[in-house]
Tab-separated table of C-alpha atoms and ligand atoms in Angstrom:
chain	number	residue	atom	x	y	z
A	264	UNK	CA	-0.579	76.905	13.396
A	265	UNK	CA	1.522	74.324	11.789
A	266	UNK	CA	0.539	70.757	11.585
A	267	UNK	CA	3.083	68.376	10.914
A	268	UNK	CA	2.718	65.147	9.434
A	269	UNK	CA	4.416	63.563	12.196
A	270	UNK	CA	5.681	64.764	15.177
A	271	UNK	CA	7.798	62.438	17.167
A	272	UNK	CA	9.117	65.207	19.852
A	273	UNK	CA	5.711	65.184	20.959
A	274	UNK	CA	5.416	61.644	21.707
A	275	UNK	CA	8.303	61.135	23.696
A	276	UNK	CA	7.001	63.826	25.881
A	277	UNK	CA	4.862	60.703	26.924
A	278	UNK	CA	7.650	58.015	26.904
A	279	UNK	CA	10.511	59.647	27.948
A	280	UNK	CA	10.971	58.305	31.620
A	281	UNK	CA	10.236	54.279	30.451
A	282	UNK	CA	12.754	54.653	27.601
A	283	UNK	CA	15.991	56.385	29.625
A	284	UNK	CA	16.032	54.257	32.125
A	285	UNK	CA	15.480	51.133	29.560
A	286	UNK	CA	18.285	53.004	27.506
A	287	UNK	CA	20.652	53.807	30.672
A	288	UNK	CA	20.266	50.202	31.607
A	289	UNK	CA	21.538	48.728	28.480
A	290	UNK	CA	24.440	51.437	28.580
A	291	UNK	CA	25.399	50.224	32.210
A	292	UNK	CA	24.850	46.454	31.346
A	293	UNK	CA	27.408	46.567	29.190
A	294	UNK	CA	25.484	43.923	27.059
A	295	UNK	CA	25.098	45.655	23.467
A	296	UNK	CA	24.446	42.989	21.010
A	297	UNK	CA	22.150	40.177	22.161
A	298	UNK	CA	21.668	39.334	25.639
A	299	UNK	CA	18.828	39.172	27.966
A	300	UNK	CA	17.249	42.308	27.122
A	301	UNK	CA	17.190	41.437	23.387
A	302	UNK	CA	15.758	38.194	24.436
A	303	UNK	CA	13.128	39.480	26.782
A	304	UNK	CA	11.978	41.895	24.085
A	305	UNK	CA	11.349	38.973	21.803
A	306	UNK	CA	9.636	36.949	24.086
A	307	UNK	CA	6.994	40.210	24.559
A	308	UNK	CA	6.970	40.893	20.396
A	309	UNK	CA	5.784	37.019	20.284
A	310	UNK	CA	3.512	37.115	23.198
A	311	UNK	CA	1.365	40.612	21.498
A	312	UNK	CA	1.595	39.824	18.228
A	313	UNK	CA	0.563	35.890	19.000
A	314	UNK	CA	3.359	34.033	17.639
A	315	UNK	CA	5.883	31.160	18.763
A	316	UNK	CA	9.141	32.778	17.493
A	317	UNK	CA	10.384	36.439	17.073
A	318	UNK	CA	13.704	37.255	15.701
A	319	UNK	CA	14.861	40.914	16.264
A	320	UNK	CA	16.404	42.041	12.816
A	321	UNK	CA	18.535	44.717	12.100
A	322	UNK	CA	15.562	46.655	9.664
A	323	UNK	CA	12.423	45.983	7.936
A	324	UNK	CA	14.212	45.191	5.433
A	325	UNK	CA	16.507	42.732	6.578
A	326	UNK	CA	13.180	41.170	7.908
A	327	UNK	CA	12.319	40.442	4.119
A	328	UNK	CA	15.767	39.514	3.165
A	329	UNK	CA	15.953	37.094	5.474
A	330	UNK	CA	12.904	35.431	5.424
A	331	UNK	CA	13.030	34.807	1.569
A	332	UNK	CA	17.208	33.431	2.282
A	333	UNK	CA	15.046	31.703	4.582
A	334	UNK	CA	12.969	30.098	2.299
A	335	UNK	CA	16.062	29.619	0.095
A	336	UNK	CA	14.904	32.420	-2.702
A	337	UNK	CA	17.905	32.643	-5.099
A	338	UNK	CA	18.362	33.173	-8.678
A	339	UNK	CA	15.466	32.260	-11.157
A	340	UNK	CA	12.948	32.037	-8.474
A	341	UNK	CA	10.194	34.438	-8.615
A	342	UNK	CA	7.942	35.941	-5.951
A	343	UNK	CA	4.831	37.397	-6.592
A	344	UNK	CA	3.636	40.337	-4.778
A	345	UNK	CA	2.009	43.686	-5.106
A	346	UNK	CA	3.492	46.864	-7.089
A	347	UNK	CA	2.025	49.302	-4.686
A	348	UNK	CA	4.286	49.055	-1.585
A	349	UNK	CA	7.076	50.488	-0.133
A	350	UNK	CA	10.652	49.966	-2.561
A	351	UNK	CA	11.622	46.972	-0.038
A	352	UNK	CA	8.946	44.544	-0.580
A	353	UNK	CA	10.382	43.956	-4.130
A	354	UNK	CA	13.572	45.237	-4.039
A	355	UNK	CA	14.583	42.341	-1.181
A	356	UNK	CA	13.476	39.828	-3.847
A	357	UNK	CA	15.666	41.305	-6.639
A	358	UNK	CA	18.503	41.346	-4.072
A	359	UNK	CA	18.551	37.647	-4.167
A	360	UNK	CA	18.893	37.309	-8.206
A	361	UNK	CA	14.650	36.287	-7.747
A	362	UNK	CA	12.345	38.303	-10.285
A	363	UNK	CA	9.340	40.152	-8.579
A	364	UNK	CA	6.220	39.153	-10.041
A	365	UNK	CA	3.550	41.740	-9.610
A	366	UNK	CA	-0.291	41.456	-9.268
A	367	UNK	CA	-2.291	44.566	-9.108
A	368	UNK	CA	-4.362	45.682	-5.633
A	369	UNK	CA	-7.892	45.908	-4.804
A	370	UNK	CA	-8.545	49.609	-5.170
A	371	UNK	CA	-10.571	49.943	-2.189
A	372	UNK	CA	-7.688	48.831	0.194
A	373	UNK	CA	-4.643	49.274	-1.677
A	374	UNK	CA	-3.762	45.933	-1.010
A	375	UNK	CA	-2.895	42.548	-3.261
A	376	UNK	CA	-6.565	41.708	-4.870
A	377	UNK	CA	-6.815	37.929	-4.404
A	378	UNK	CA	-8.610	37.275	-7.573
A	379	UNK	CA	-5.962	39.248	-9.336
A	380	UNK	CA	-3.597	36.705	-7.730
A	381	UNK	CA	-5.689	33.367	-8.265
A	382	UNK	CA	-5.971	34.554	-12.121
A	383	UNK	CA	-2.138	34.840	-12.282
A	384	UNK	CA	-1.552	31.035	-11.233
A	385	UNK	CA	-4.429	29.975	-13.463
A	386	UNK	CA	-2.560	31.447	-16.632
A	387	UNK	CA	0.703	30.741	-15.590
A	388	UNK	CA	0.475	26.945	-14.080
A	389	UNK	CA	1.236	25.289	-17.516
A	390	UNK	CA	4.542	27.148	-17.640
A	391	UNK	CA	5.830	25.791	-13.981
A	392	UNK	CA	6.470	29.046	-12.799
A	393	UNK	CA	9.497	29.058	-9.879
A	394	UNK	CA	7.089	30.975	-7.577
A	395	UNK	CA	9.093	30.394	-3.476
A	396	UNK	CA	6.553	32.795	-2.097
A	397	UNK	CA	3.618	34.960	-2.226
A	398	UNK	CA	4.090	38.449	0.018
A	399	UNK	CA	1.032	40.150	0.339
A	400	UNK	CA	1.183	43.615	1.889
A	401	UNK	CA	-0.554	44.992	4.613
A	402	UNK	CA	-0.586	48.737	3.785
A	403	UNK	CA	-1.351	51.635	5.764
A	404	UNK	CA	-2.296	49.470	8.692
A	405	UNK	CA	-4.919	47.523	7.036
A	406	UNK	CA	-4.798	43.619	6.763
A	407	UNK	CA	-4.777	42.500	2.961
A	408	UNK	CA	-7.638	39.903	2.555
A	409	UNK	CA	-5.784	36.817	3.838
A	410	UNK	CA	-8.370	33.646	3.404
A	411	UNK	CA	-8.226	33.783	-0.647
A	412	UNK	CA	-4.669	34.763	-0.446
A	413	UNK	CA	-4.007	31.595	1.769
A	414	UNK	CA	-6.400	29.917	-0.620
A	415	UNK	CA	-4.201	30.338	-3.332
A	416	UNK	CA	-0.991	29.671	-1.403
A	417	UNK	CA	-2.448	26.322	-0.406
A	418	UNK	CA	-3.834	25.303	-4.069
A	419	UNK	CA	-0.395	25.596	-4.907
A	420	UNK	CA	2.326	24.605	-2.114
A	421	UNK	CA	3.321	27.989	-2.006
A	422	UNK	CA	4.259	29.802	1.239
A	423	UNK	CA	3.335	33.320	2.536
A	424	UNK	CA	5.473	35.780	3.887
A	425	UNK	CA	3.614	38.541	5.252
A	426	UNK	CA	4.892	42.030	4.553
A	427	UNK	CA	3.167	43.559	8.281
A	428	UNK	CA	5.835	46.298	8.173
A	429	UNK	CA	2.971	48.907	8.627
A	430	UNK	CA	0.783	47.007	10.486
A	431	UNK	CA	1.460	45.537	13.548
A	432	UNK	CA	-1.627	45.208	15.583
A	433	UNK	CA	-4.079	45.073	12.910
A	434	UNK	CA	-5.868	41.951	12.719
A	435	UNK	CA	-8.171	40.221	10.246
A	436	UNK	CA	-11.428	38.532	11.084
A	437	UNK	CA	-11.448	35.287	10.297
A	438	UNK	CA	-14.569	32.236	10.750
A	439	UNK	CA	-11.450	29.687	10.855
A	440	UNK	CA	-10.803	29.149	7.086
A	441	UNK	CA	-7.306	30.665	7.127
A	442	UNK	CA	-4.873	28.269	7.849
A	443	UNK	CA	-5.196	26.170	4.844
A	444	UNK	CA	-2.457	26.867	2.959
A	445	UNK	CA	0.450	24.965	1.847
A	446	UNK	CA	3.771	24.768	3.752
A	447	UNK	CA	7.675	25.612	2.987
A	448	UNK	CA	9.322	22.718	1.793
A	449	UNK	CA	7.347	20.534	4.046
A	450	UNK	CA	7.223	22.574	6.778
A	451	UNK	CA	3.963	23.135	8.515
A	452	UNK	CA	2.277	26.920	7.635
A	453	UNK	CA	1.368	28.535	10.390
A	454	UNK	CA	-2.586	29.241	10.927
A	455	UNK	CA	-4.932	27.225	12.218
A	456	UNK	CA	-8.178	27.022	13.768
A	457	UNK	CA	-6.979	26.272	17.244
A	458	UNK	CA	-6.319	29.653	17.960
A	459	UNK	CA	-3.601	29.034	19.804
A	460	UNK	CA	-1.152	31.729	18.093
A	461	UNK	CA	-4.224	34.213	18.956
A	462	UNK	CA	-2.906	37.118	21.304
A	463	UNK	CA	-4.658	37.614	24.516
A	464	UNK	CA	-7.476	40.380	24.539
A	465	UNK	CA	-8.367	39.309	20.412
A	466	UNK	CA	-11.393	38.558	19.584
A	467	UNK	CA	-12.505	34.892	18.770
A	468	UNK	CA	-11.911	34.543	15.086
A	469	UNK	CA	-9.576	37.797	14.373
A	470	UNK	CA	-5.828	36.657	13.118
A	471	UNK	CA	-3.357	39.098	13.863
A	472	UNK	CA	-1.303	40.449	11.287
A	473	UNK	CA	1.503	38.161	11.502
A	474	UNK	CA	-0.106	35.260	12.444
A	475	UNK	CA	-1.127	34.195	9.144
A	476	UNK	CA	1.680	33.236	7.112
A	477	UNK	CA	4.688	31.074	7.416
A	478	UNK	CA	6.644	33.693	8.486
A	479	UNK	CA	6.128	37.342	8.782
A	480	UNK	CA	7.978	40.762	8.555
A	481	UNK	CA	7.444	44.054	10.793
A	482	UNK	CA	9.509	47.446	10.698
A	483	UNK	CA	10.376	49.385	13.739
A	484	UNK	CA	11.475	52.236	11.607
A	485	UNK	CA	10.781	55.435	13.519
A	486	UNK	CA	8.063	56.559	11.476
A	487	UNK	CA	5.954	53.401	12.343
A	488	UNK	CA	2.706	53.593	14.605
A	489	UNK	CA	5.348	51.489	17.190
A	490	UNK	CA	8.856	53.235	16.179
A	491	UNK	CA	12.600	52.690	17.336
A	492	UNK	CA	15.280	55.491	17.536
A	493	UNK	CA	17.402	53.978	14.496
A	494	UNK	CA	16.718	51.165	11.915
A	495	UNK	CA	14.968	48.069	13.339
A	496	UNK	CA	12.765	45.273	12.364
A	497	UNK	CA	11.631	41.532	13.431
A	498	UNK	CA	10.916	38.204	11.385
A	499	UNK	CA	7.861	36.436	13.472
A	500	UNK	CA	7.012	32.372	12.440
A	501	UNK	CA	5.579	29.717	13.915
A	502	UNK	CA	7.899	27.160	12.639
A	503	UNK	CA	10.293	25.959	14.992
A	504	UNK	CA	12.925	25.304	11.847
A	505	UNK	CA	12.703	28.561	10.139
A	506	UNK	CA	12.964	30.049	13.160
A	507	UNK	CA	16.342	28.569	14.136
A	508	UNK	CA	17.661	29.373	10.383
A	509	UNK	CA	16.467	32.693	10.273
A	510	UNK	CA	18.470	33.179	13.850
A	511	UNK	CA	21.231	31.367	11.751
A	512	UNK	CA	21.393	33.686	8.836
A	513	UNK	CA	21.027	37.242	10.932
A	514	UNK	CA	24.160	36.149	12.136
A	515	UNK	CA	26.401	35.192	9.095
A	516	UNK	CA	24.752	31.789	9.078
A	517	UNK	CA	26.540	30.259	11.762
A	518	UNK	CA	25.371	28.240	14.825
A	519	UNK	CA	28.574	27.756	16.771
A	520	UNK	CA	31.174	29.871	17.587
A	521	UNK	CA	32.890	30.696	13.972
A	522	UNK	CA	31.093	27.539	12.375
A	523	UNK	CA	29.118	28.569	9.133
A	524	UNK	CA	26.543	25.988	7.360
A	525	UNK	CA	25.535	28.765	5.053
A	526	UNK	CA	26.186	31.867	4.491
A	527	UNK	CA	24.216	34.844	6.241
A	528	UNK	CA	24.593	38.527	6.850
A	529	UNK	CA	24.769	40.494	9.910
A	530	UNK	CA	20.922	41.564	10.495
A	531	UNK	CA	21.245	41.619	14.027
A	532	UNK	CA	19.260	44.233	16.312
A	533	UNK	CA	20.565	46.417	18.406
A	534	UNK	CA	19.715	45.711	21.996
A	535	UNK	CA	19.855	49.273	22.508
A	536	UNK	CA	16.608	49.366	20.025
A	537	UNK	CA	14.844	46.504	21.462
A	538	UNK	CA	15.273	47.952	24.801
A	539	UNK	CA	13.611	51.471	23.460
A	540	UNK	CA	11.028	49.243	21.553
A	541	UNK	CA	9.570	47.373	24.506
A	542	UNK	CA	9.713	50.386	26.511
A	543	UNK	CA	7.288	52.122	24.052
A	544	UNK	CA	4.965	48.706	23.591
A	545	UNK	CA	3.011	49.150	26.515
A	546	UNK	CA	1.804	52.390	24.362
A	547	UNK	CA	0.973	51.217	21.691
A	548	UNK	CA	-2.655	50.084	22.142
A	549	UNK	CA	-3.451	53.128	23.611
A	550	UNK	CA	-1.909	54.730	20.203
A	551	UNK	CA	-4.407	52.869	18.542
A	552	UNK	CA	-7.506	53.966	20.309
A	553	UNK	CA	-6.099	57.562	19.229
A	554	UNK	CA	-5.030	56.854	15.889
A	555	UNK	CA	-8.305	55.462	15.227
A	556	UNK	CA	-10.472	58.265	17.070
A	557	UNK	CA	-8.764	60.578	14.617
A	558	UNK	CA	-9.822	58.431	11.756
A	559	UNK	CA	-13.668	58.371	12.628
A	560	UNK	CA	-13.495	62.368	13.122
A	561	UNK	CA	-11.308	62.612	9.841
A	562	UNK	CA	-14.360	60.252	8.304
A	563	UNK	CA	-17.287	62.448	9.821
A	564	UNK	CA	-15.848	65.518	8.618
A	565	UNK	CA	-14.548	65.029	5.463
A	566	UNK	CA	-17.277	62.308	4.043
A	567	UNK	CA	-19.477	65.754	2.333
A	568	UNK	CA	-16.691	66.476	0.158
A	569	UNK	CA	-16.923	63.384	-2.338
A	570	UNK	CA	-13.360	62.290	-1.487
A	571	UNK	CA	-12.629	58.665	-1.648
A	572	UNK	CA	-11.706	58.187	2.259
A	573	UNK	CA	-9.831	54.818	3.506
A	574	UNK	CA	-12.339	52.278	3.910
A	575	UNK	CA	-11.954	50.021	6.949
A	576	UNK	CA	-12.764	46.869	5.199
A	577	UNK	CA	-12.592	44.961	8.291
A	578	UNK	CA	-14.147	47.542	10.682
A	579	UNK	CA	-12.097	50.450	11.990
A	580	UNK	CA	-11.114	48.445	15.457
A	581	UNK	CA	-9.085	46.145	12.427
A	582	UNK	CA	-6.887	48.709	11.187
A	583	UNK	CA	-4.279	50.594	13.158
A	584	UNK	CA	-4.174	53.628	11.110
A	585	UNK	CA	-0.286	53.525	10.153
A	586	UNK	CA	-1.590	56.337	7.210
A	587	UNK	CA	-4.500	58.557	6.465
A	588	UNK	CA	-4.696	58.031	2.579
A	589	UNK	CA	-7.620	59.657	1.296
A	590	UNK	CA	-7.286	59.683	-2.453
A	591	UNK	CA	-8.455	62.548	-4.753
A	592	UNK	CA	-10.100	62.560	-8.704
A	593	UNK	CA	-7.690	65.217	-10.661
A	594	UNK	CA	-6.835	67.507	-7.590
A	595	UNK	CA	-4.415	65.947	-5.292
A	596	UNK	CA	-1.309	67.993	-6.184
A	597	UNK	CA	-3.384	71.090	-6.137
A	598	UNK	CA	-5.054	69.753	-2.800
A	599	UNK	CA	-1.862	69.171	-1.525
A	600	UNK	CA	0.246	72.561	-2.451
A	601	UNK	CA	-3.408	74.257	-0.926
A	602	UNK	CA	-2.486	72.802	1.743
A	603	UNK	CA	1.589	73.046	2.383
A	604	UNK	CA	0.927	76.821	1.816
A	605	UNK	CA	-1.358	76.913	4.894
A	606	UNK	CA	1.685	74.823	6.600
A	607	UNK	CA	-0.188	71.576	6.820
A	608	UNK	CA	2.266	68.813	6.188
A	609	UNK	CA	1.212	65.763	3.506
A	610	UNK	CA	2.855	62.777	2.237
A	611	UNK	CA	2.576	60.869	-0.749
A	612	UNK	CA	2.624	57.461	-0.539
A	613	UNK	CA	3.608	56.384	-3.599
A	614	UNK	CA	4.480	58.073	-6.507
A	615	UNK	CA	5.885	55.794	-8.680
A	616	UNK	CA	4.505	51.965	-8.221
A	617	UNK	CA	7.397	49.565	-8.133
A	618	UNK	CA	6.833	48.097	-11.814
A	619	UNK	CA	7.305	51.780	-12.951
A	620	UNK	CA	11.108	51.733	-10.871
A	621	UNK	CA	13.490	52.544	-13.504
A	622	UNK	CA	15.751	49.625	-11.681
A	623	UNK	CA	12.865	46.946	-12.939
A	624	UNK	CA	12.264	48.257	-16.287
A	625	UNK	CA	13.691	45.004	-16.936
A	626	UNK	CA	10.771	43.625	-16.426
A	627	UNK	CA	9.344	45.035	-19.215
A	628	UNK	CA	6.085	46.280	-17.510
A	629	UNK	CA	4.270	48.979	-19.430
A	630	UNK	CA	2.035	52.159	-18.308
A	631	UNK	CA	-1.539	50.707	-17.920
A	632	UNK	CA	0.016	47.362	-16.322
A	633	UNK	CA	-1.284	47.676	-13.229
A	634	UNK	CA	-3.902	50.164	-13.192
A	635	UNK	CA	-5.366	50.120	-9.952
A	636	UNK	CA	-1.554	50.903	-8.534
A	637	UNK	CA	-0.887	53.421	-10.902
A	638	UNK	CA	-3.759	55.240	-10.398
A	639	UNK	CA	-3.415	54.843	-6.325
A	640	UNK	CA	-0.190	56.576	-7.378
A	641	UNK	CA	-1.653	59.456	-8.987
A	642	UNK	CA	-4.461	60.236	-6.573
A	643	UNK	CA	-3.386	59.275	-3.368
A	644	UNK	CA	-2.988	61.943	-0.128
A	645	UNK	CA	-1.962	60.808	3.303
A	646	UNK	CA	-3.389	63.619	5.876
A	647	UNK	CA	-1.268	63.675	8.873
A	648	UNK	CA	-2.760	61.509	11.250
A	649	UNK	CA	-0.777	60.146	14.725
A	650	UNK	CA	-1.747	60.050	18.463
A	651	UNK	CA	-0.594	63.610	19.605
A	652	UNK	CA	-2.469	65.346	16.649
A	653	UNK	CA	-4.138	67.490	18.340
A	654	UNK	CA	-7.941	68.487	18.218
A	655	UNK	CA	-7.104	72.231	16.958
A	656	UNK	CA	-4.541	70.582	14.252
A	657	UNK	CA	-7.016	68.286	13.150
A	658	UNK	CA	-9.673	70.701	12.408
A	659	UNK	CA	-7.123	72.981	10.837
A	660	UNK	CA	-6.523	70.079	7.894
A	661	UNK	CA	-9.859	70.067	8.078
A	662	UNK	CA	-11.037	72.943	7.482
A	663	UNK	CA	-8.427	73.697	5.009
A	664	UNK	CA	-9.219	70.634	2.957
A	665	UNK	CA	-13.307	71.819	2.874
A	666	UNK	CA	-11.954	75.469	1.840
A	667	UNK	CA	-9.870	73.595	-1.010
A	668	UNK	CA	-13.071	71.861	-2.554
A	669	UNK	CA	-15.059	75.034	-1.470
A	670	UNK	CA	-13.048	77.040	-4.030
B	839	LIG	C1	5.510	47.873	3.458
B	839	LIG	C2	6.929	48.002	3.936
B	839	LIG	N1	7.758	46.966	3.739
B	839	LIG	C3	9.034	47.020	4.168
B	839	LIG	C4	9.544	48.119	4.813
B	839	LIG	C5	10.980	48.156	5.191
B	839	LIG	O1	11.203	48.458	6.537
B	839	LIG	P1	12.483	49.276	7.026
B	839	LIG	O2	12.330	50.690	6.625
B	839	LIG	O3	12.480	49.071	8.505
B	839	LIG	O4	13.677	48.639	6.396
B	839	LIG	C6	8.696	49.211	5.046
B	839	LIG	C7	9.193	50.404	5.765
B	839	LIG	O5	9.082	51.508	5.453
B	839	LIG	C8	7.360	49.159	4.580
B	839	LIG	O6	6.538	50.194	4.755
């Protein structure tokens, strides 16, 4: 039996009616850039993830990009975030002549450690640093820990832009202290105790991912727990003027027909896209339940084996699961070839941390930098884990994995 580490045939087994007719609309609308079904999918991207504004955008990416244009990041500007993410979280931020600065994760949840981050500003305040944003990750489907992050932020006037590419619908529990941190250029940060950003059917106290910073970025890459068919992303905020200008900017930066205040890019969505998004949204909770079924049984059965398994910091109803990323002392390569042989599909997410990217050896960041991300990079296994996994393919990875250790 083969098990593969993702298997996307299998899901639109369970899609496929909702998303040709949503497709074979669009085709026979005629409507294929903008229009009302582009608008009507951001309206529903707002109303689950608990936001006032969503912008389609053309790709994760482009969901950065244009959130730091938005927050006018430009040359000499830096922006501190995390060196164990995927290549776009930094690579946006040199794109716009702004330095990455890094600050190593918690090793527990792979994500930005906040005291890391509040020792960073201590030792660099005297110098003025140009800092136009913090971006803390959200990796694997796990919310980073957002209340000292915000802390931070808000110590310093410094706005968040939340990298939820791989997690929308994970959420962070909260007792109302988020929501304290400092705004854009006057603009209000988005948080708050009011809960009034707070999708329906979330608990009192959780935040979203999404819902925490000023503005926030998701992916619809295919890959992701809720996927398109092609590149596609979305910019969330709850600021009525970043809003507008990050409309403005996916669109060249003009308002009016052929008038340009600024300059953008095109990072529009296809409406194509958002119509095969929003037919696969009403899934996606139900995805979850299974995603995270798999992760309890994947816990259970793999906890004997003195593995490091993820740890759902925030309770396994938090976390949606994007990746299994158990991480191994010595082994992993030899875990994971054990495993390919027996035609059990693995990833590696990721090799080489971004301050180890021959394109920012500029930055002059040694081995040993950041050790918690460098060692994340050396031990780190994602076991295939996605709602049509099967019971038999789950016990084949397994079963292989105890026979690995076994030997
Ligand atoms: C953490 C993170 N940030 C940004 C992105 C970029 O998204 P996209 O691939 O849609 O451009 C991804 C996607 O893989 C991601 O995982």
């Amino acid at each position: 039996m083969r098990v593969p580490f993702l298997d996307l045939a299998a899901q639109l087994e369970t899609t496929r009616p909702d998303i040709e007719r949503a497709v074979l609309d669009v085709v026979a609308s005629g409507r294929y850039v903008g229009g009302p079904v582009l608008e009507s999918f951001e309206r529903a991207m707002a109303d689950y993830i608990g936001v006032d504004h969503a912008i389609g955008v053309s790709s994760g990416t482009d969901a950065l990009l244009v959130s730091l244009m938005a927050l006018d990041v430009g040359p000499g500007d830096l922006v501190v975030t995390t060196p164990y993410s995927f290549f776009a979280t930094a690579g946006t931020v040199a794109r716009l002549g702004a330095a990455p600065v890094f600050v190593d994760i918690d090793p527990r949840t792979f994500n930005m450690d906040p005291a890391r981050l509040a020792d960073w500003f201590e030792r660099e305040v005297e110098r003025r640093p140009r800092v136009k944003a913090i971006v803390p990750v959200h990796l694997f489907g796990q919310c980073a820990d957002m209340a000292p992050i915000l802390a931070v932020a808000a110590a310093y006037g410094i706005p968040v832009v939340e990298d939820a590419a791989q997690a929308l619908g994970a959420r962070y529990p909260v007792g109302g202290d988020v929501g304290t941190s400092g705004g854009a250029g006057g603009s209000s940060i988005r948080g708050g105790t009011s809960g009034s950003q707070v999708s329906r059917g979330v608990s009192h106290g959780d935040r979203p991912a999404g819902t925490m910073g000023t503005l926030a970025c998701f992916s619809f890459y295919p890959t992701k727990n809720l996927g398109a068919m092609g590149d596609a992303g979305l910019v969330v905020t709850g600021d009525s003027h970043l809003a507008e200008r990050v409309r403005r900017l996916r669109n060249h930066g003009g308002h009016d027909a052929y008038q340009h205040p600024e300059v953008g890019g095109n990072f529009r969505l296809d409406t194509l896209q958002a119509a095969i998004i929003a037919a696969k949204l009403p899934h996606l909770d139900g995805w979850h339940a299974r995603r995270r079924k798999r992760a309890a049984y994947y816990e259970e059965h793999l906890a004997a084996l003195g593995l490091e398994l993820p740890a759902p910091v925030w309770g396994r109803d938090h976390h949606t699961y994007h990746q299994y990323v158990i991480r191994v002392a010595d082994q992993r390569d030899a875990l994971r070839q054990h495993l390919a042989v027996r035609r059990i599909d693995t990833m590696i997410y990721y090799p080489v941390p971004l301050h180890r990217q021959p394109c920012f050896h500029y930055l002059d960041h040694p081995a040993g930098a950041f050790p918690n991300s460098e060692d994340a990079a050396l031990r780190s296994l994602a076991l295939p884990i996605y709602p049509e996994l099967t019971p038999a393919m789950q016990d084949r990875v397994i079963e292989e994995t105890n026979a690995f250790f076994r030997a």
